[in-house]
XYZ file of N, CA and C in Angstrom:
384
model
N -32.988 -118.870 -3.618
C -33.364 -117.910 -4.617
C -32.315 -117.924 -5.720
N -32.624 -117.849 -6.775
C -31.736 -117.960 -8.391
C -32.301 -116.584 -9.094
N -31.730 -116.314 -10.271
C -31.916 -115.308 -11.111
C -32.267 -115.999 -12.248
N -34.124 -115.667 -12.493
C -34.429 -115.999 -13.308
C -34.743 -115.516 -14.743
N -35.063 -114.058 -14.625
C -34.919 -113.572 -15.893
C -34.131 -112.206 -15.679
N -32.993 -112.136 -16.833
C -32.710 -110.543 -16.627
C -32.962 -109.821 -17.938
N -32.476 -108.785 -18.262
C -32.711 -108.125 -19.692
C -31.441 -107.365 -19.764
N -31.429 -106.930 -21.523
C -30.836 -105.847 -21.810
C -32.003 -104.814 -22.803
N -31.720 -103.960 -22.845
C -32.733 -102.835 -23.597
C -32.067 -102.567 -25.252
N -32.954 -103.211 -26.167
C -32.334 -103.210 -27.449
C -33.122 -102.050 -28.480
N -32.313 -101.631 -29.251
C -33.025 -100.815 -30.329
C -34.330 -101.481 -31.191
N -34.213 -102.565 -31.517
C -34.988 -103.637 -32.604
C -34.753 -104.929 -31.986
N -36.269 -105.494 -31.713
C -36.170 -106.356 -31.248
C -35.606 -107.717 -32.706
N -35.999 -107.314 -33.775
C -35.824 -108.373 -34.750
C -33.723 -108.812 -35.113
N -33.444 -107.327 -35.208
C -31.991 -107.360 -35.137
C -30.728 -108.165 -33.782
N -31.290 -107.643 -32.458
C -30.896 -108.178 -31.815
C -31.536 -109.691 -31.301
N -32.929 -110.451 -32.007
C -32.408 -111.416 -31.800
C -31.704 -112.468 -32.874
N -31.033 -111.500 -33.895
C -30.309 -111.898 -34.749
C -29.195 -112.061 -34.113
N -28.968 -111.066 -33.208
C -27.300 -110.897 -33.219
C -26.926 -111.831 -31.980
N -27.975 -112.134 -31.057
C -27.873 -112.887 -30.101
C -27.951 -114.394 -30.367
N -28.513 -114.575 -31.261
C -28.748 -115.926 -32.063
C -27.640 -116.325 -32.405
N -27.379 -115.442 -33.932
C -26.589 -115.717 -35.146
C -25.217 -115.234 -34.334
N -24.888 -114.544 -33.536
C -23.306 -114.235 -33.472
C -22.952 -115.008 -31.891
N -23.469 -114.573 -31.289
C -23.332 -114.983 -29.526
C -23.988 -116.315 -29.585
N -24.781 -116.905 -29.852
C -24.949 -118.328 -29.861
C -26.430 -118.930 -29.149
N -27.013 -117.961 -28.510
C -28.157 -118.124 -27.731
C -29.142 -118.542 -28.400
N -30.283 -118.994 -27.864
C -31.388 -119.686 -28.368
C -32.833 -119.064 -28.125
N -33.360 -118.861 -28.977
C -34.691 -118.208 -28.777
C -35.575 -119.156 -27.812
N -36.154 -118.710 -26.396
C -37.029 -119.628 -25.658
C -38.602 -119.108 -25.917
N -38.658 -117.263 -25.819
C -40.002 -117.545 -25.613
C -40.410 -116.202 -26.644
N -41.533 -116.145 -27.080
C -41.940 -114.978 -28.209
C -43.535 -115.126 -27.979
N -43.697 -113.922 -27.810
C -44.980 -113.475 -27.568
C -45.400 -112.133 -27.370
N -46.421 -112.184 -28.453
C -46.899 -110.426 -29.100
C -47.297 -109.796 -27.822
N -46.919 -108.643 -27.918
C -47.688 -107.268 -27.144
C -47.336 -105.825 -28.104
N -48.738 -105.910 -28.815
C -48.641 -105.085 -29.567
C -47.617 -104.976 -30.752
N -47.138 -103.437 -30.800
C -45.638 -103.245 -31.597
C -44.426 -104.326 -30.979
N -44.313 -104.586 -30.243
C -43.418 -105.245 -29.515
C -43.666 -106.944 -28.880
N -42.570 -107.465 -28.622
C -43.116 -109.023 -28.226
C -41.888 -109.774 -26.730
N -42.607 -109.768 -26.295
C -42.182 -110.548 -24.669
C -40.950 -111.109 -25.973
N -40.017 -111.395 -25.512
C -38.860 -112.011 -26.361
C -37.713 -112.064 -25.903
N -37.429 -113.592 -25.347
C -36.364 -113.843 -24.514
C -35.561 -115.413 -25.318
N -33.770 -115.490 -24.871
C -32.902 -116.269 -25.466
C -32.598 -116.383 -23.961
N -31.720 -117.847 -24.254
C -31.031 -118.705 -23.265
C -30.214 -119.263 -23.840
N -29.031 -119.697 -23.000
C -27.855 -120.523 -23.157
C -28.543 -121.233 -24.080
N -27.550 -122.022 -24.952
C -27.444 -123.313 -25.477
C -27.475 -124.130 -24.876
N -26.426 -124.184 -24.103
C -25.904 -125.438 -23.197
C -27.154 -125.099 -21.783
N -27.770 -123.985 -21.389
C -28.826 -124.301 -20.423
C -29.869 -123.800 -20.824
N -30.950 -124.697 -21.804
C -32.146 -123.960 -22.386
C -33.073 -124.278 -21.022
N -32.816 -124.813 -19.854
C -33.628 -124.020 -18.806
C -33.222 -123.148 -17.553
N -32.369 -122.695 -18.072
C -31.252 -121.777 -16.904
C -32.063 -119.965 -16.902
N -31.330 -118.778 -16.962
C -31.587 -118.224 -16.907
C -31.830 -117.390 -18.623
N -32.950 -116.770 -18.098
C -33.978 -116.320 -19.638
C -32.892 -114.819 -19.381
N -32.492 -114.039 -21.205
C -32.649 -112.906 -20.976
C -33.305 -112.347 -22.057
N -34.422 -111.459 -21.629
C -35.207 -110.629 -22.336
C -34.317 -109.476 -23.313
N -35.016 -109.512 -24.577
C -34.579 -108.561 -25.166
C -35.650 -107.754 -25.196
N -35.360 -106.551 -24.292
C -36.003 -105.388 -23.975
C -36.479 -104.370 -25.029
N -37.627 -103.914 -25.429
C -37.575 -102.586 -26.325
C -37.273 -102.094 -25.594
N -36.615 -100.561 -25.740
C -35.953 -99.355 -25.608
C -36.890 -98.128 -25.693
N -38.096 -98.115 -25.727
C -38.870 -97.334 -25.990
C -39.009 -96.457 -24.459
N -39.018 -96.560 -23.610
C -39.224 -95.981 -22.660
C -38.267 -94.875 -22.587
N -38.842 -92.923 -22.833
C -37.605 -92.237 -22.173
C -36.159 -92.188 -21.392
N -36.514 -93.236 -21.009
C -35.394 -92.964 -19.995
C -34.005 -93.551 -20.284
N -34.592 -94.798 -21.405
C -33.686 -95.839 -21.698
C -32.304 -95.577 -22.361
N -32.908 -94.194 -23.715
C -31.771 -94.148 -24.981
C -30.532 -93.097 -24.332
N -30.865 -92.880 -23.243
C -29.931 -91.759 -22.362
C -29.250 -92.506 -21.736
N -29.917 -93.444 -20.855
C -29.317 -94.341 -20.065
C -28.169 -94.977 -21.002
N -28.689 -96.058 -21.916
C -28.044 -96.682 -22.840
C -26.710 -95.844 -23.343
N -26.722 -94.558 -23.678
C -25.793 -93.680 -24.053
C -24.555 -93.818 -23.350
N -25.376 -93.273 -21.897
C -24.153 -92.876 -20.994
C -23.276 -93.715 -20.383
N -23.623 -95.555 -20.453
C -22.925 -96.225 -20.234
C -21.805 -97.134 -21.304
N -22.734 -96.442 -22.644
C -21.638 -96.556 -23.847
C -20.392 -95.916 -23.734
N -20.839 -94.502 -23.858
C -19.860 -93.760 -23.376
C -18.870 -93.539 -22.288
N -19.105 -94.095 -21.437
C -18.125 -95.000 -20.132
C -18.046 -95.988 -20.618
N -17.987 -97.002 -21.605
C -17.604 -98.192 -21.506
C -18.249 -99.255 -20.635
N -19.077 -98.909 -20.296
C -19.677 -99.400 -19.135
C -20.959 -100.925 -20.061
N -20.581 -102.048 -19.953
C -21.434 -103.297 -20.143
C -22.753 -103.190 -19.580
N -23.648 -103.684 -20.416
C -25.107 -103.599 -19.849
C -25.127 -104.825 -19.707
N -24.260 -105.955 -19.402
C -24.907 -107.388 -19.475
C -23.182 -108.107 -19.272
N -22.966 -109.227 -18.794
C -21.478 -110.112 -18.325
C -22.393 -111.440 -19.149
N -21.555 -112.097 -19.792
C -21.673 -113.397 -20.465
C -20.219 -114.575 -20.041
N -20.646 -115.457 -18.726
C -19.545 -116.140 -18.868
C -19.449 -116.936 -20.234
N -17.495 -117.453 -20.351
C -17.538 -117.618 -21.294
C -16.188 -119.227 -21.149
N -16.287 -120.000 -21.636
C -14.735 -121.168 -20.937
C -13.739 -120.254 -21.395
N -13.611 -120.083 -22.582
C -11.815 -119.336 -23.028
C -12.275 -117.733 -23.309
N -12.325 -116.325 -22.798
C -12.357 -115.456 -23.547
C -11.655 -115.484 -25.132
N -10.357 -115.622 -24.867
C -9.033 -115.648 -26.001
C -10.077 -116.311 -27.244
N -10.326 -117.367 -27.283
C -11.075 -118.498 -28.035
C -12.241 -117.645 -28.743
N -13.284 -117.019 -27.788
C -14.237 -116.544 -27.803
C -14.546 -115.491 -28.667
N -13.444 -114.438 -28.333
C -12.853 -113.273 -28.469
C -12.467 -113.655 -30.561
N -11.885 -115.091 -30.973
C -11.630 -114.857 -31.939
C -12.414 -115.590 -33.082
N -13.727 -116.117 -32.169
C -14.838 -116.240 -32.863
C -15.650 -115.766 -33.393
N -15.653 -114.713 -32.718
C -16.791 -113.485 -32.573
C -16.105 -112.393 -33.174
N -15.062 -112.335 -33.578
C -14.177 -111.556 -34.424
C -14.526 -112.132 -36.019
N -14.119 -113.650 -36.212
C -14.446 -114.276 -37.312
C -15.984 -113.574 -38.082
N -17.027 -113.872 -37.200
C -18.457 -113.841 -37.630
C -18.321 -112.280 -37.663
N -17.283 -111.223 -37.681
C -17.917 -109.832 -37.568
C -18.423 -109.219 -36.248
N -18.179 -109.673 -35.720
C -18.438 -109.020 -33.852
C -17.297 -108.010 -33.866
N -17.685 -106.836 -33.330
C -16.920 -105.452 -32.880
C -16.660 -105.441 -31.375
N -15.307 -105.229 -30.988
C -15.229 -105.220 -29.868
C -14.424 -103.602 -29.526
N -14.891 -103.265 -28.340
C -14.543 -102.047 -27.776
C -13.409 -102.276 -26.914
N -12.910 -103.728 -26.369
C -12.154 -104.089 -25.258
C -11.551 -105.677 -26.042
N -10.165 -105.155 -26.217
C -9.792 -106.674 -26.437
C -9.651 -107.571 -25.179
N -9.351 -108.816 -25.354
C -9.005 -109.640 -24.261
C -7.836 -108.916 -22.988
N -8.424 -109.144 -21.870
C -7.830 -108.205 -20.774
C -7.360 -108.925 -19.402
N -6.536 -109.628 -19.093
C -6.328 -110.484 -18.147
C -6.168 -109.162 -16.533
N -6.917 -109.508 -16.048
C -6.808 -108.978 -14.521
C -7.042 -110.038 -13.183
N -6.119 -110.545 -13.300
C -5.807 -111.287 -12.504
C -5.884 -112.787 -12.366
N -6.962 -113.369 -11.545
C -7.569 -114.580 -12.152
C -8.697 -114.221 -13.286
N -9.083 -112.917 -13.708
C -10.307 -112.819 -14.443
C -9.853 -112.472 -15.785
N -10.428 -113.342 -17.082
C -10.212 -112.478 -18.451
C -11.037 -111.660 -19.294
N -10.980 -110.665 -19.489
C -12.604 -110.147 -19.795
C -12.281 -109.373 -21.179
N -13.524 -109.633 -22.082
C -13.268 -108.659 -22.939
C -14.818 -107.881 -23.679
N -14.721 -106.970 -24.429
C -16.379 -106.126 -24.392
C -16.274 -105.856 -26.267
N -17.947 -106.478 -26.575
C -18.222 -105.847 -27.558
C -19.396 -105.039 -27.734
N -19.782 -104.557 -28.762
C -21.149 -104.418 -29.632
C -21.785 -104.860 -29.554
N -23.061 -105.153 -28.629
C -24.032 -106.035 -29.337
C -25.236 -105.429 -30.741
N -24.689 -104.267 -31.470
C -25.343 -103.761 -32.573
C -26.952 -102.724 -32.113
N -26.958 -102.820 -30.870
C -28.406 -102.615 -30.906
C -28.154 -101.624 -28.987
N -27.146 -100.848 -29.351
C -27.004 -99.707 -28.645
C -26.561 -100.416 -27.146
N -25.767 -101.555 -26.954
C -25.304 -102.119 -25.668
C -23.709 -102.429 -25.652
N -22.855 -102.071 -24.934
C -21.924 -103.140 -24.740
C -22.252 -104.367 -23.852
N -21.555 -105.479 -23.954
C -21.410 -106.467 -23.166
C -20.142 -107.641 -23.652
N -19.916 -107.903 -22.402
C -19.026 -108.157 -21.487
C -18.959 -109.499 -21.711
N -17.681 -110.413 -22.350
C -17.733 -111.797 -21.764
C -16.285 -111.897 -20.904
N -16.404 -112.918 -20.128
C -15.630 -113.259 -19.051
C -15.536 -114.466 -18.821
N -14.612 -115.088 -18.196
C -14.063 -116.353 -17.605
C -12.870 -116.188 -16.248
N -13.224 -116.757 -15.158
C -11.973 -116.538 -14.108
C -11.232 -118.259 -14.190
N -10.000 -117.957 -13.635
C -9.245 -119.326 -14.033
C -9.513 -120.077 -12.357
């Protein structure tokens, strides 16, 4: 068994797959209407058949609370391995990426957290 699709829950689906595109690097795999909204999922670069993640509307009650309260803890809705955080960290700085967590070495693990613009933190990481 593998993990084949996961999600995060975005404000606008058009923005975040800007920001997942244009800043984080991912690749649009699949788009398809339902209604106001569209099935709409990105994948690695490097694995356009690995694991899909959906960019979720947010429309459901339950979501913009949810979404809140793990902002507000700091809490990542999503881990992105990454080879160098450090590297990563000052790419994504370059293009305008906001981060809530600079680069953070804990142990063998380096982790650091931004914005993804569309009401999420997330998380990239690398262990040595």
């Amino acid at each position: 068994m593998k993990i084949h699709l996961t999600s995060v829950f975005v404000d606008d689906q058009d923005k975040a797959l800007r920001f997942y595109t244009d800043v984080l690097g991912f690749v649009k795999k699949t788009e398809v209407p339902l209604g106001k909204d569209r099935w709409l999922t990105v994948v690695s670069a490097e694995d356009p058949d690995g694991t899909e993640l959906l960019l979720e509307p947010d429309g459901h009650p339950a979501v913009k609370p949810y979404k809140a309260a793990l902002v507000k803890d700091g809490i990542p809705a999503a881990s992105f391995a990454v080879d160098d955080v450090r590297a990563e960290f000052d790419r994504l700085r370059e293009v305008g990426a906001h981060f809530t967590q600079e680069p953070l070495e804990m142990g063998p693990v380096t982790t650091a957290v931004l914005d993804d613009t569309c009401g999420n933190l997330i998380q990239i990481v690398h262990s040595k």
